[in-house]
Each structure stands twice: as structure tokens, then as C-alpha cells.
Amino acid sequence: MDNNLMPKVKLSESVGWSESGGRRWINVFKDYIPHVKIGSSVRYNNESVTVLRVIKNLSESGLTQKEILKVFHDKGIPKTNEDVDLVVKSFYMSTGDIPPQREIMLPFLKIISDGKTYTANHITKELTKFFNLTEEQRTRSYENSKDSIFITRIRQVRYSLKNSNYIDEVSQSTYQITKEGLMLLNDDRSEVQDEIEEMEEVIDPFDVIVDKVDEIRKDLAKAIIQKVKQTHWRKLEHIIVELLMAMGYGDGKITGKTNDGGIDGIIKEDKLGLDNIYLQAKRWDSAVGRELVQSFSGALDDMGAKKGVFITTSYFTKHAIEYAERLQSKKIVLINGVTLANLMIDYNIGVTLKEKFIVKKIDFSYFEED
């Protein structure tokens, strides 16, 4: 057995965390921390220490577990101290003027400290006033996400407070402080801070599920793109026609490669066939430039067509996109590889159902008196 291998408690101590504190972080980041299984036991090595130390540094810089997970998923694990500094700098450039989760918890409780019930919307408005946030700060989203940073943090705070029994959700999205919540407000400042740090580590399991589903979808989309690139060009044409028909358009057909003028397929705009949409598909790895889109536009002119869809397994250059957007006499929709893969997932083309999960929540109206 490798003498450098260590149990979870030793791994926690190696970065300066207590056993219980380190255990929580290790469990959350188990997919990123290197480990080996020896029988029924899990052991860690020096590389595990390096990764956990990065996690601890990011945490102490103000990032929550969910935010660190997002960094690891989107950009990978920082390798050096300089990489960690860049992550923190980038994080604070986008979120530094928005209060972190730990700073929201006490104001949240104070807003509802009179014991009355308040809606989530009312609490959010009061927190916005408390922190004097502008509309831009309130609505600013994470990179590559539509979720508001501020609203996401409030949602995490609500879950943490509810999970710790400091607030009750008395009806749908309506909250009330508990006796424990009132006691927390009156506790010693250091004790309150310790409790806040523990609550900050709690992640809503539903958020974890959503993140994992998103991760699975992205991996599936990548696999679909690679598979489509490996297919025969005629199969790609059939995929495109089948996809558009699944999206609700009318019947379609493949034109073939003879005298098609660059047109690979034709599909009726609707079930009645009031107009035709002409298709072109490129199974490429490199970018599709303006010249190819312009050539497709010319092919549409030759057909007297006003509508076209250009699909590629790669991506379009900025000039190609701008050219398509400027067209006045016709409409050309550009679909890149990522969009194609996601549409195939949405409309069940080339995919099959592996598993279906149903997540339920309490129906507050059921328990109300008639």
C-alpha cells in the first residue's frame, strides 16, 4: 500500500480544516478531488491535498461552494496560485459589488424579525433597498447564465435558513421567522458568525440536481456533435429534415447533390405547405464564413426562395452572422453545432430516454381550510 495515501480526516487536517468541516467540503467536491478505493475505503494522496487547498483558498476569498463548483465545471481546477488569483479577481470584477451569501443572512432575518409573514418578493425588494443596489446590480447574471447573481444568493440564503430551522415556509414562497431565528439574532456576535459560516456551506439538493442535469446535457450535446460529424453527409441531410419536421414544420425531402444549386433539402413551412424553406448542411470542423452563407443566399435567389436554414456541425464566423442579419429580401437562419445538438435533444432526434426523475414539492393549498 502507498504510504502517502491518507483517510478523509487526515486530508482535512492537511489543509487546516477540522474533521467535520473538511468532510462536508470533500463530500461536495468528491468528483474533483482525486482518490483511490481500497476495498470499501476511500484514500487520498498529495494531489488530493493540492486540490482541497485550492478549494479552501477560493472559499476564504469569498466564493461559495456552488460558485466554486461552477468555476471548476466551466474552467477547470486552477493549477497555480496565480490561477487562483485570476479566478478570484475575475469573480470580484463581476460580483464584488453584490453582497455575498454570508452578508445577506442577518439582514434577511431582521426584515422578518417582527414575526409576521412575508413573501419572497417583498423580502427581495427590502434586501435590494438595504444593500442600496442599482437595477443593474440586482439583475446582473453569472457568466454564461441567465440567473441573477443576487436572486440566486437570496435563494441559497432562504434554503440555508429554512434547513437550519431559522425560518418557516408557511405557504407558497411566504416565510416567517422561527423562535430559533429570533434567538440567533440575539446571540453573541462570534457565535452568530460561526453559525453563518456553517450555513453558508449548505447547498440546496435541487440546485445540485439542476447543475448535474445541465452538465449531463452539455456532455450529451458534445457527444451528438461528434457523432454527427462522423456520419455520411447524406445522413446529416436526413437528420436536418427529420429535425425540422419534429419541430412542427410540414413534410420535407432531400434534394440530393445533383443540380441542387447548393440546396440540400426542402421542407414545407407548415402542414399545408404554404411556403418552402430551403436547407443547406455542412459537416465541418472549421468555421463557416461569410462566403459560404453568401453562396447559399445566391442559391436561394436562383430558386426564387425567401427563406433558408444553414446548418453546420461547427460554427459561423462573426462576418457570416452579420451578413445573415443584414439581409432584407430574405431570411436565413444560421444553426451552429451546439444549437443543432440541443435541438436534437429537445426534439428527441438521435437520443433515447435513459431515466426519468420527478421532483415533487409540498402543495400548500391542499392544507388550507376550505
CSV table of C-alpha atoms in Angstrom, one decimal:
chain,number,residue,atom,x,y,z
A,1,MET,CA,0.0,0.0,0.0
A,2,ASP,CA,1.2,3.5,-0.8
A,3,ASN,CA,2.3,5.2,2.4
A,4,ASN,CA,1.3,8.6,1.0
A,5,LEU,CA,-2.3,7.6,1.0
A,6,MET,CA,-4.4,9.1,3.7
A,7,PRO,CA,-8.0,9.0,5.1
A,8,LYS,CA,-10.5,11.8,4.9
A,9,VAL,CA,-9.7,13.1,8.4
A,10,LYS,CA,-6.0,13.4,7.5
A,11,LEU,CA,-6.8,15.1,4.3
A,12,SER,CA,-8.9,17.7,6.1
A,13,GLU,CA,-6.2,18.4,8.7
A,14,SER,CA,-3.6,18.7,5.9
A,15,VAL,CA,-5.2,22.0,4.7
A,16,GLY,CA,-6.1,23.3,8.2
A,17,TRP,CA,-9.8,22.2,8.4
A,18,SER,CA,-11.5,20.4,11.2
A,19,GLU,CA,-12.7,16.8,10.5
A,20,SER,CA,-16.3,17.8,10.3
A,21,GLY,CA,-15.7,21.0,8.3
A,22,GLY,CA,-13.4,19.3,5.8
A,23,ARG,CA,-15.7,16.3,5.5
A,24,ARG,CA,-18.5,18.5,4.2
A,25,TRP,CA,-16.3,20.1,1.6
A,26,ILE,CA,-14.7,16.9,0.5
A,27,ASN,CA,-18.2,15.3,0.0
A,28,VAL,CA,-19.4,18.2,-2.1
A,29,PHE,CA,-16.2,18.2,-4.3
A,30,LYS,CA,-15.8,14.4,-4.4
A,31,ASP,CA,-16.0,14.4,-8.3
A,32,TYR,CA,-13.0,16.8,-8.4
A,33,ILE,CA,-10.7,15.5,-5.6
A,34,PRO,CA,-8.5,12.6,-6.7
A,35,HIS,CA,-9.0,9.5,-4.7
A,36,VAL,CA,-8.5,5.7,-4.8
A,37,LYS,CA,-10.7,3.0,-3.5
A,38,ILE,CA,-9.1,0.2,-1.4
A,39,GLY,CA,-11.8,-2.3,-0.7
A,40,SER,CA,-14.7,-0.3,0.9
A,41,SER,CA,-12.4,2.5,2.0
A,42,VAL,CA,-11.5,5.8,0.1
A,43,ARG,CA,-8.0,7.1,0.4
A,44,TYR,CA,-6.4,10.4,-0.8
A,45,ASN,CA,-2.9,11.4,-1.9
A,46,ASN,CA,-0.8,14.6,-2.3
A,47,GLU,CA,-2.7,15.6,-5.4
A,48,SER,CA,-5.9,15.5,-3.3
A,49,VAL,CA,-4.3,17.9,-0.9
A,50,THR,CA,-3.4,20.3,-3.7
A,51,VAL,CA,-7.0,20.4,-5.0
A,52,LEU,CA,-8.5,20.7,-1.5
A,53,ARG,CA,-6.1,23.6,-0.7
A,54,VAL,CA,-7.3,25.4,-3.9
A,55,ILE,CA,-10.9,24.9,-2.7
A,56,LYS,CA,-10.1,26.3,0.7
A,57,ASN,CA,-8.3,29.3,-0.8
A,58,LEU,CA,-11.3,30.1,-3.0
A,59,SER,CA,-13.6,29.7,-0.1
A,60,GLU,CA,-11.6,32.0,2.1
A,61,SER,CA,-11.7,34.5,-0.8
A,62,GLY,CA,-15.5,34.7,-0.5
A,63,LEU,CA,-16.7,32.1,-3.1
A,64,THR,CA,-19.5,29.8,-2.0
A,65,GLN,CA,-19.4,26.1,-2.7
A,66,LYS,CA,-21.8,26.5,-5.6
A,67,GLU,CA,-19.7,29.2,-7.1
A,68,ILE,CA,-16.5,27.2,-6.8
A,69,LEU,CA,-18.3,24.2,-8.4
A,70,LYS,CA,-19.3,26.4,-11.3
A,71,VAL,CA,-15.7,27.6,-11.7
A,72,PHE,CA,-14.4,24.0,-11.7
A,73,HIS,CA,-17.1,22.9,-14.2
A,74,ASP,CA,-16.7,25.8,-16.6
A,75,LYS,CA,-13.0,26.5,-16.4
A,76,GLY,CA,-11.4,23.5,-14.7
A,77,ILE,CA,-9.4,23.4,-11.4
A,78,PRO,CA,-6.9,26.3,-11.1
A,79,LYS,CA,-3.4,24.8,-11.2
A,80,THR,CA,-1.2,27.6,-9.6
A,81,ASN,CA,-1.6,30.4,-7.0
A,82,GLU,CA,-1.6,32.8,-10.0
A,83,ASP,CA,-4.6,30.9,-11.5
A,84,VAL,CA,-6.4,31.1,-8.2
A,85,ASP,CA,-5.8,34.8,-8.0
A,86,LEU,CA,-7.1,35.2,-11.6
A,87,VAL,CA,-10.3,33.3,-10.6
A,88,VAL,CA,-10.8,35.5,-7.5
A,89,LYS,CA,-10.1,38.7,-9.5
A,90,SER,CA,-12.5,37.7,-12.2
A,91,PHE,CA,-15.1,36.7,-9.7
A,92,TYR,CA,-14.9,40.0,-7.8
A,93,MET,CA,-14.9,42.1,-11.0
A,94,SER,CA,-18.4,40.6,-11.8
A,95,THR,CA,-19.8,40.1,-8.3
A,96,GLY,CA,-17.7,42.2,-5.9
A,97,ASP,CA,-20.3,44.9,-5.5
A,98,ILE,CA,-23.1,42.4,-4.9
A,99,PRO,CA,-23.3,41.2,-1.3
A,100,PRO,CA,-22.2,37.6,-0.7
A,101,GLN,CA,-24.4,35.0,0.9
A,102,ARG,CA,-23.0,35.4,4.4
A,103,GLU,CA,-23.8,39.1,4.4
A,104,ILE,CA,-27.4,38.5,3.3
A,105,MET,CA,-28.4,36.1,6.1
A,106,LEU,CA,-28.8,38.5,9.1
A,107,PRO,CA,-30.5,41.3,7.1
A,108,PHE,CA,-32.9,38.7,5.8
A,109,LEU,CA,-33.8,37.6,9.3
A,110,LYS,CA,-34.1,41.2,10.5
A,111,ILE,CA,-36.5,42.1,7.7
A,112,ILE,CA,-38.9,39.5,9.0
A,113,SER,CA,-38.0,39.7,12.7
A,114,ASP,CA,-41.4,41.1,13.7
A,115,GLY,CA,-42.9,37.6,13.4
A,116,LYS,CA,-45.2,38.4,10.5
A,117,THR,CA,-45.3,36.5,7.2
A,118,TYR,CA,-43.6,38.0,4.2
A,119,THR,CA,-43.5,36.9,0.5
A,120,ALA,CA,-40.1,36.1,-1.1
A,121,ASN,CA,-40.8,39.1,-3.5
A,122,HIS,CA,-41.2,41.5,-0.6
A,123,ILE,CA,-38.1,40.3,1.1
A,124,THR,CA,-36.1,40.6,-2.1
A,125,LYS,CA,-37.2,44.2,-2.5
A,126,GLU,CA,-36.3,45.1,1.1
A,127,LEU,CA,-32.9,43.5,0.7
A,128,THR,CA,-32.3,45.4,-2.5
A,129,LYS,CA,-33.1,48.6,-0.6
A,130,PHE,CA,-31.0,47.5,2.4
A,131,PHE,CA,-27.9,47.0,0.2
A,132,ASN,CA,-28.7,50.0,-1.9
A,133,LEU,CA,-28.4,48.0,-5.1
A,134,THR,CA,-28.9,49.5,-8.6
A,135,GLU,CA,-31.2,47.8,-11.1
A,136,GLU,CA,-28.0,46.6,-13.0
A,137,GLN,CA,-26.6,45.1,-9.8
A,138,ARG,CA,-29.9,43.4,-8.9
A,139,THR,CA,-30.3,41.8,-12.4
A,140,ARG,CA,-26.6,41.1,-13.2
A,141,SER,CA,-26.1,37.4,-14.1
A,142,TYR,CA,-23.3,34.9,-13.9
A,143,GLU,CA,-21.2,34.4,-17.0
A,144,ASN,CA,-22.9,32.0,-19.5
A,145,SER,CA,-26.1,32.0,-17.3
A,146,LYS,CA,-29.4,33.9,-17.2
A,147,ASP,CA,-29.6,33.6,-13.4
A,148,SER,CA,-29.3,36.8,-11.4
A,149,ILE,CA,-26.4,36.6,-9.0
A,150,PHE,CA,-28.3,38.5,-6.3
A,151,ILE,CA,-31.5,36.5,-6.6
A,152,THR,CA,-29.5,33.2,-6.7
A,153,ARG,CA,-27.8,34.2,-3.4
A,154,ILE,CA,-31.0,35.1,-1.8
A,155,ARG,CA,-32.5,31.7,-2.8
A,156,GLN,CA,-29.5,30.0,-1.3
A,157,VAL,CA,-29.9,32.0,1.9
A,158,ARG,CA,-33.6,31.0,2.1
A,159,TYR,CA,-32.7,27.4,1.8
A,160,SER,CA,-29.9,27.6,4.4
A,161,LEU,CA,-32.1,29.4,6.9
A,162,LYS,CA,-35.0,27.0,6.3
A,163,ASN,CA,-32.8,24.0,6.5
A,164,SER,CA,-31.4,25.3,9.9
A,165,ASN,CA,-34.9,25.9,11.2
A,166,TYR,CA,-34.5,29.7,11.4
A,167,ILE,CA,-37.4,30.4,9.1
A,168,ASP,CA,-40.5,28.5,8.1
A,169,GLU,CA,-42.1,28.5,4.6
A,170,VAL,CA,-45.7,28.9,5.8
A,171,SER,CA,-47.2,29.0,2.4
A,172,GLN,CA,-46.0,29.1,-1.2
A,173,SER,CA,-42.9,31.4,-1.3
A,174,THR,CA,-44.1,33.0,2.0
A,175,TYR,CA,-41.8,33.0,5.1
A,176,GLN,CA,-41.9,33.6,8.8
A,177,ILE,CA,-39.1,33.8,11.3
A,178,THR,CA,-39.0,31.0,14.0
A,179,LYS,CA,-38.1,31.1,17.7
A,180,GLU,CA,-34.7,29.8,16.7
A,181,GLY,CA,-34.3,32.6,14.2
A,182,LEU,CA,-35.1,35.2,16.8
A,183,MET,CA,-32.6,33.6,19.2
A,184,LEU,CA,-29.9,33.7,16.5
A,185,LEU,CA,-30.4,37.4,16.1
A,186,ASN,CA,-29.8,37.9,19.9
A,187,ASP,CA,-26.8,35.5,20.1
A,188,ASP,CA,-23.2,36.6,20.7
A,189,ARG,CA,-21.6,38.1,17.5
A,190,SER,CA,-18.9,35.4,17.3
A,191,GLU,CA,-21.4,32.6,17.7
A,192,VAL,CA,-23.6,34.1,15.0
A,193,GLN,CA,-20.6,34.3,12.7
A,194,ASP,CA,-19.7,30.7,13.3
A,195,GLU,CA,-23.3,29.6,12.6
A,196,ILE,CA,-23.4,31.7,9.4
A,197,GLU,CA,-20.2,30.1,8.2
A,198,GLU,CA,-21.7,26.6,8.7
A,199,MET,CA,-25.0,27.6,6.9
A,200,GLU,CA,-23.0,29.0,4.0
A,201,GLU,CA,-21.7,25.5,3.2
A,202,VAL,CA,-25.2,24.1,2.8
A,203,ILE,CA,-26.3,23.6,-0.8
A,204,ASP,CA,-29.9,23.1,-1.9
A,205,PRO,CA,-30.0,19.5,-3.3
A,206,PHE,CA,-32.4,20.7,-6.0
A,207,ASP,CA,-29.7,23.2,-7.2
A,208,VAL,CA,-27.3,20.2,-7.3
A,209,ILE,CA,-29.7,18.2,-9.4
A,210,VAL,CA,-30.2,21.1,-11.8
A,211,ASP,CA,-26.5,21.6,-12.1
A,212,LYS,CA,-25.9,17.9,-12.7
A,213,VAL,CA,-28.7,17.7,-15.3
A,214,ASP,CA,-27.1,20.7,-17.1
A,215,GLU,CA,-23.7,19.0,-17.0
A,216,ILE,CA,-25.2,15.8,-18.4
A,217,ARG,CA,-26.9,17.7,-21.2
A,218,LYS,CA,-23.7,19.5,-22.2
A,219,ASP,CA,-21.8,16.2,-22.3
A,220,LEU,CA,-24.6,14.7,-24.4
A,221,ALA,CA,-24.6,17.6,-26.8
A,222,LYS,CA,-20.8,17.2,-27.3
A,223,ALA,CA,-21.3,13.5,-28.0
A,224,ILE,CA,-24.0,14.2,-30.5
A,225,ILE,CA,-21.9,16.8,-32.4
A,226,GLN,CA,-19.0,14.3,-32.6
A,227,LYS,CA,-21.4,11.5,-33.8
A,228,VAL,CA,-23.0,13.8,-36.4
A,229,LYS,CA,-19.5,14.8,-37.7
A,230,GLN,CA,-18.7,11.1,-38.2
A,231,THR,CA,-21.9,10.3,-40.2
A,232,HIS,CA,-22.2,10.3,-44.0
A,233,TRP,CA,-23.1,13.6,-45.5
A,234,ARG,CA,-26.4,12.2,-46.7
A,235,LYS,CA,-27.3,11.0,-43.2
A,236,LEU,CA,-26.8,14.6,-42.0
A,237,GLU,CA,-29.3,15.8,-44.6
A,238,HIS,CA,-31.8,13.3,-43.3
A,239,ILE,CA,-31.2,14.4,-39.7
A,240,ILE,CA,-31.9,18.0,-40.6
A,241,VAL,CA,-35.1,17.3,-42.4
A,242,GLU,CA,-36.3,14.9,-39.7
A,243,LEU,CA,-35.5,17.5,-37.0
A,244,LEU,CA,-37.4,20.3,-38.7
A,245,MET,CA,-40.4,18.0,-39.2
A,246,ALA,CA,-40.2,17.1,-35.5
A,247,MET,CA,-40.2,20.9,-34.7
A,248,GLY,CA,-43.6,21.2,-36.3
A,249,TYR,CA,-42.9,22.0,-39.9
A,250,GLY,CA,-44.5,20.2,-42.8
A,251,ASP,CA,-43.2,17.4,-45.0
A,252,GLY,CA,-39.6,17.6,-46.2
A,253,LYS,CA,-37.3,15.9,-48.7
A,254,ILE,CA,-33.7,15.6,-49.6
A,255,THR,CA,-32.7,17.2,-52.9
A,256,GLY,CA,-29.6,15.2,-53.5
A,257,LYS,CA,-26.3,16.5,-54.8
A,258,THR,CA,-27.3,16.8,-58.5
A,259,ASN,CA,-28.2,20.2,-59.8
A,260,ASP,CA,-29.3,21.3,-56.3
A,261,GLY,CA,-27.6,24.7,-56.5
A,262,GLY,CA,-26.2,24.3,-53.0
A,263,ILE,CA,-29.6,23.2,-51.6
A,264,ASP,CA,-29.6,20.0,-49.6
A,265,GLY,CA,-33.2,19.8,-48.6
A,266,ILE,CA,-36.6,21.4,-48.8
A,267,ILE,CA,-39.2,21.5,-46.1
A,268,LYS,CA,-42.7,22.9,-46.1
A,269,GLU,CA,-43.1,25.8,-43.7
A,270,ASP,CA,-46.3,24.3,-42.3
A,271,LYS,CA,-48.6,21.3,-42.6
A,272,LEU,CA,-50.4,22.9,-45.6
A,273,GLY,CA,-47.3,23.7,-47.5
A,274,LEU,CA,-48.0,27.4,-48.0
A,275,ASP,CA,-44.3,28.1,-48.4
A,276,ASN,CA,-41.0,26.2,-48.7
A,277,ILE,CA,-37.9,26.5,-46.6
A,278,TYR,CA,-34.6,25.6,-48.2
A,279,LEU,CA,-31.9,23.8,-46.3
A,280,GLN,CA,-28.1,23.5,-46.5
A,281,ALA,CA,-26.0,21.4,-44.2
A,282,LYS,CA,-22.2,21.5,-43.7
A,283,ARG,CA,-20.5,18.7,-41.8
A,284,TRP,CA,-17.4,20.7,-40.9
A,285,ASP,CA,-14.9,21.2,-38.2
A,286,SER,CA,-13.7,24.6,-39.3
A,287,ALA,CA,-15.7,27.9,-39.2
A,288,VAL,CA,-18.3,28.7,-41.9
A,289,GLY,CA,-17.5,32.1,-43.2
A,290,ARG,CA,-19.5,34.8,-45.0
A,291,GLU,CA,-18.6,33.5,-48.5
A,292,LEU,CA,-20.5,30.2,-47.9
A,293,VAL,CA,-23.5,31.9,-46.5
A,294,GLN,CA,-23.5,34.4,-49.4
A,295,SER,CA,-23.3,31.5,-51.8
A,296,PHE,CA,-26.3,29.9,-50.1
A,297,SER,CA,-28.1,33.2,-50.4
A,298,GLY,CA,-27.4,33.2,-54.1
A,299,ALA,CA,-28.8,29.6,-54.4
A,300,LEU,CA,-32.0,30.8,-52.7
A,301,ASP,CA,-32.3,33.7,-55.3
A,302,ASP,CA,-31.9,31.1,-58.1
A,303,MET,CA,-34.9,29.2,-56.6
A,304,GLY,CA,-36.9,32.3,-56.1
A,305,ALA,CA,-36.9,31.5,-52.3
A,306,LYS,CA,-37.2,33.8,-49.4
A,307,LYS,CA,-36.4,31.5,-46.5
A,308,GLY,CA,-33.4,29.3,-45.8
A,309,VAL,CA,-31.8,27.4,-42.9
A,310,PHE,CA,-28.0,26.9,-43.0
A,311,ILE,CA,-26.8,24.2,-40.5
A,312,THR,CA,-23.2,23.4,-39.7
A,313,THR,CA,-21.6,21.0,-37.2
A,314,SER,CA,-19.0,23.7,-36.4
A,315,TYR,CA,-19.7,27.4,-36.0
A,316,PHE,CA,-20.2,30.6,-38.0
A,317,THR,CA,-17.8,33.5,-38.2
A,318,LYS,CA,-18.8,36.9,-37.0
A,319,HIS,CA,-18.9,38.2,-40.6
A,320,ALA,CA,-21.2,35.3,-41.6
A,321,ILE,CA,-23.6,36.1,-38.8
A,322,GLU,CA,-23.6,39.8,-39.6
A,323,TYR,CA,-24.2,39.1,-43.3
A,324,ALA,CA,-27.3,36.9,-42.5
A,325,GLU,CA,-28.7,39.5,-40.1
A,326,ARG,CA,-28.4,42.3,-42.7
A,327,LEU,CA,-30.4,40.5,-45.4
A,328,GLN,CA,-33.5,42.4,-46.3
A,329,SER,CA,-35.1,40.5,-49.1
A,330,LYS,CA,-34.9,37.0,-47.5
A,331,LYS,CA,-34.4,35.3,-44.1
A,332,ILE,CA,-31.6,32.9,-43.5
A,333,VAL,CA,-31.4,31.2,-40.1
A,334,LEU,CA,-27.9,30.0,-39.0
A,335,ILE,CA,-27.7,27.0,-36.8
A,336,ASN,CA,-24.3,26.0,-35.4
A,337,GLY,CA,-23.2,22.7,-34.0
A,338,VAL,CA,-24.1,23.4,-30.4
A,339,THR,CA,-27.6,24.6,-31.3
A,340,LEU,CA,-28.1,21.7,-33.6
A,341,ALA,CA,-27.2,19.2,-30.8
A,342,ASN,CA,-29.5,20.9,-28.3
A,343,LEU,CA,-32.4,20.9,-30.8
A,344,MET,CA,-31.9,17.2,-31.4
A,345,ILE,CA,-32.0,16.7,-27.6
A,346,ASP,CA,-35.2,18.8,-27.2
A,347,TYR,CA,-37.0,17.0,-30.1
A,348,ASN,CA,-35.7,13.5,-29.4
A,349,ILE,CA,-33.7,13.1,-32.6
A,350,GLY,CA,-30.8,10.6,-32.3
A,351,VAL,CA,-31.4,10.3,-28.5
A,352,THR,CA,-33.3,7.9,-26.3
A,353,LEU,CA,-34.7,8.2,-22.8
A,354,LYS,CA,-32.3,6.8,-20.2
A,355,GLU,CA,-34.0,7.7,-17.0
A,356,LYS,CA,-36.8,10.0,-15.8
A,357,PHE,CA,-36.8,11.7,-12.4
A,358,ILE,CA,-39.8,13.5,-10.9
A,359,VAL,CA,-39.1,16.0,-8.1
A,360,LYS,CA,-42.1,17.0,-6.0
A,361,LYS,CA,-42.8,19.8,-3.6
A,362,ILE,CA,-45.4,20.4,-1.0
A,363,ASP,CA,-48.8,21.7,-2.2
A,364,PHE,CA,-49.6,24.4,0.4
A,365,SER,CA,-53.1,24.9,-1.0
A,366,TYR,CA,-54.1,21.3,-0.1
A,367,PHE,CA,-53.6,22.0,3.6
A,368,GLU,CA,-55.6,25.3,3.6
A,369,GLU,CA,-59.1,25.3,5.1
A,370,ASP,CA,-62.0,25.5,2.5
